[in-house]
DNA sequence: TTGTACGCGTTATCAT
DNA sequence: ATGATAACGCGTACAA
């Protein structure tokens, strides 16, 4: 676009292009001052593209996520961007939860970037193979794929987080504990169910199939799953929602049904919501530092890029913590199970609007 | 990275590089089949960088926003990304509300992108000059700068939105109406105040200085501003918060103070929140299609890029609409001040819900 | 310190 | 339809 090249500057000053190039690289040259003014005068800007071609590097890193509209992935992107520093910029791609789009995205970024931070749609994608072919550095964030153990990754402690949540409910006295889970073919989907089941097992509680709702990590999915749970003859007294969006959906369904948190049902979600402390009751959640997770992914990638390509794949984990607020309480046994009638009193409250 | 180039393929097949290049461009060549297998065999991938150098185009568009963690800007980015199509990818930059970083960002993206979508930090930045120097297509989104009328832009109808909100409060019977405004040096900050004042003027209401709180579009800013309003001797009966984040902050402050919405105070915000309908009471807001706005910006840019560089600067506007939910009601005069009885007849209608 | 000249991987022009 | 070759803009080894 700029059309004024290094030769224009050279001619203007009356030196060779090499001299200009050296000046640009910070080397000491004779006519520094003349060159400076010539550059300013001509409004010369070095061509990034030409430099890329020479150097073989692009100064760009791709961040590929399934759903930017999910605040979780926004935060990942934000963390990665902030950690990129002055040296690298981030190329953002949304795969819209489609494996097809994900693979095309990988094809599209190839050659434009020096590395990739990928949150794959699910574990079935063949992304790793793609990259092992070409030797592009890649780090997986939040989610893995088959064979991805050969690559760097930054996960969260999914199992522990889910166990923490479930145990909390158990300790409050619940035993009819449901889970609204993400897709079992995703890493967090699978592992959070594992944590849930671990906790039940340790408490010698049986994992009842009707309390397991596999959903899709979306708000509407969470809504429908919660609806289903509420329609059960013997509905759970507590539920663990496996991600932020589904927690919102579940909340919606609960609000709509007119039952109250935590009196009628306890709710705990994986990942905090920025309004969790504002609503009534404030939501108890399993939380983690998402931006940090994104930043760590970027840092691992930068390490690779800085030549330390040798060391074996690193697998980092971000800690979780439970933030107790007001959405979990001991179960009330007044109305509960026993004999099918349980839910008859539910429709006693005539809130129809909204 | 791939190190296998077009000449490798050419040698393998036994033709010249020109032939391979032609095959790649879709022209008909003799040994199509041989070439195909050679490419697959060698795992050859054309160098994007080399192509960029030749063509002078990068296939990339920069999207520069002040704060990706703000869901509003996330949605802008998302809209832009989705509208980019197969031809372009988006390079994301966060300026973290710093003019310095914004200008450095412009410098960094220069040469790497074919165009820019910019939401400037404020109207004081000299970004437009920067671009007019180099002739890089740019479209402003959501915010303008001085002299930016010479460039494409996609705004929202700020004045109308603010007027709508304020008028709604007036019609409910409020006359002690406060605004928590964004920075006056930003476009939405300035124009939403204008709309607020317009509405007051049309109703022959005086804009009282103590009811004007200039804040910074952040959650904590909204929180503090609302705190200040609540501490007033004669506190407002209604407040209009000029963006999403400040609405959240205001909500926090109100919750904390123990007064109730809408009985003690009415609240209406500019821009919807994804949990606005979940909380109690659900929030009345001025809403717009943010993703559409981002998508429009991208489309305008693509139009320019497709050669229609000639037509004069376009200034599009996205429509707003009010979504009435439950956070605004007629003022209750039980506890309040002296004798502004004027609007007493309005609270005869007990519309509280939805 | 400076200049010359080649190469980075492609595409496009010009002959053939 | 194909081949040779000159650009694209820059960095750098080499020689001076």
XYZ file of C-alpha atoms in Angstrom, chain B residues 150-310:
161
model
C -14.112 11.265 6.174
C -14.146 7.569 6.943
C -16.744 4.838 6.988
C -18.446 4.196 10.279
C -21.117 2.092 11.941
C -22.598 3.659 15.011
C -25.653 2.951 17.054
C -28.349 5.535 17.400
C -27.023 6.780 20.712
C -29.115 9.905 20.978
C -32.348 8.144 20.253
C -31.563 5.296 22.601
C -30.803 7.600 25.487
C -33.841 9.680 24.704
C -36.006 6.591 24.658
C -34.744 5.510 28.035
C -35.130 8.884 29.647
C -38.535 9.490 28.171
C -39.683 6.151 29.465
C -38.752 7.202 32.976
C -40.430 10.558 32.518
C -43.619 8.953 31.311
C -43.649 6.777 34.396
C -43.762 9.944 36.427
C -40.145 10.446 37.360
C -38.587 13.851 37.406
C -35.598 13.189 39.612
C -33.752 11.272 36.950
C -30.031 10.715 37.139
C -27.617 9.564 34.477
C -24.451 7.596 34.975
C -22.600 8.602 31.880
C -19.508 7.380 30.097
C -16.517 9.592 29.452
C -17.565 12.722 27.616
C -14.617 12.411 25.275
C -16.047 9.227 23.791
C -18.749 9.233 21.178
C -21.278 7.118 23.031
C -20.481 8.975 26.232
C -21.231 12.311 24.685
C -24.225 11.379 22.581
C -26.062 9.460 25.255
C -25.871 12.442 27.530
C -27.227 14.488 24.674
C -30.176 12.149 24.318
C -30.803 12.253 28.046
C -30.816 16.035 28.049
C -32.994 16.203 24.980
C -35.644 14.138 26.678
C -35.558 16.244 29.815
C -35.807 19.432 27.806
C -38.750 18.192 25.797
C -40.526 17.423 29.058
C -39.549 20.841 30.368
C -37.563 19.216 33.130
C -34.384 20.765 34.395
C -31.180 18.729 34.159
C -29.879 18.921 37.687
C -26.083 18.872 37.941
C -26.021 16.594 40.967
C -27.845 13.969 38.962
C -25.139 13.891 36.347
C -22.400 11.406 37.125
C -19.644 11.108 34.576
C -18.007 7.726 34.887
C -15.794 5.494 32.777
C -17.916 2.723 31.274
C -16.519 0.224 33.774
C -18.292 -1.854 36.362
C -16.450 -0.325 39.296
C -17.075 3.109 37.849
C -20.782 2.429 37.707
C -20.686 1.129 41.230
C -19.070 4.251 42.606
C -21.270 6.571 40.637
C -24.389 4.882 41.937
C -23.011 5.000 45.452
C -22.602 8.734 45.075
C -26.137 9.126 43.801
C -27.544 7.127 46.677
C -25.732 9.307 49.152
C -27.363 12.430 47.835
C -29.609 14.287 50.259
C -32.343 14.093 47.721
C -31.585 10.957 45.828
C -32.947 10.307 42.346
C -35.980 8.092 41.895
C -34.670 6.756 38.610
C -31.344 6.363 36.913
C -30.195 5.724 33.410
C -26.866 3.928 33.124
C -25.122 4.589 29.843
C -23.615 1.180 29.203
C -23.726 -2.488 30.146
C -20.821 -2.644 32.579
C -21.914 0.414 34.515
C -25.378 -1.037 34.786
C -23.908 -4.039 36.524
C -21.936 -1.842 38.864
C -24.969 0.278 39.629
C -26.936 -2.840 40.346
C -24.300 -3.945 42.791
C -24.416 -0.660 44.650
C -28.179 -0.750 44.839
C -28.202 -4.307 46.129
C -25.669 -3.385 48.717
C -27.629 -0.421 49.976
C -30.654 -2.595 50.540
C -33.114 -0.457 48.628
C -35.297 -2.163 46.148
C -35.848 -1.984 42.417
C -38.232 -0.700 41.170
C -40.048 0.295 44.348
C -37.404 2.636 45.665
C -35.521 3.332 42.488
C -35.993 2.631 38.812
C -33.087 1.516 36.657
C -32.681 1.403 32.919
C -29.456 0.672 31.083
C -28.043 1.160 27.628
C -27.258 -2.235 26.102
C -28.710 -5.520 27.147
C -27.050 -7.960 29.505
C -27.219 -11.664 28.949
C -28.617 -12.162 32.426
C -30.944 -9.167 32.401
C -34.033 -11.334 32.213
C -32.870 -13.781 34.832
C -32.408 -11.487 37.777
C -35.129 -10.174 39.993
C -36.528 -7.866 38.866
C -35.580 -8.402 35.241
C -33.876 -5.356 33.835
C -35.419 -2.920 31.420
C -32.829 -1.914 28.843
C -32.119 -0.176 25.576
C -30.979 -2.899 23.245
C -29.356 -3.220 19.844
C -27.947 -5.969 17.674
C -24.280 -5.749 18.523
C -23.116 -8.624 16.381
C -24.910 -7.098 13.464
C -23.054 -3.907 14.095
C -19.718 -5.719 13.990
C -20.780 -7.604 10.893
C -21.808 -4.412 9.147
C -18.458 -2.864 9.850
C -16.767 -5.840 8.258
C -19.049 -5.718 5.264
C -18.369 -2.067 4.658
C -14.679 -2.770 4.788
C -14.978 -5.675 2.398
C -16.853 -3.416 0.002
C -13.934 -1.044 -0.025
C -11.497 -3.861 -0.446
C -13.393 -5.229 -3.393
C -12.423 -2.219 -5.364
C -15.350 0.055 -4.758
C -12.943 2.455 -3.205
C -14.521 5.345 -4.983
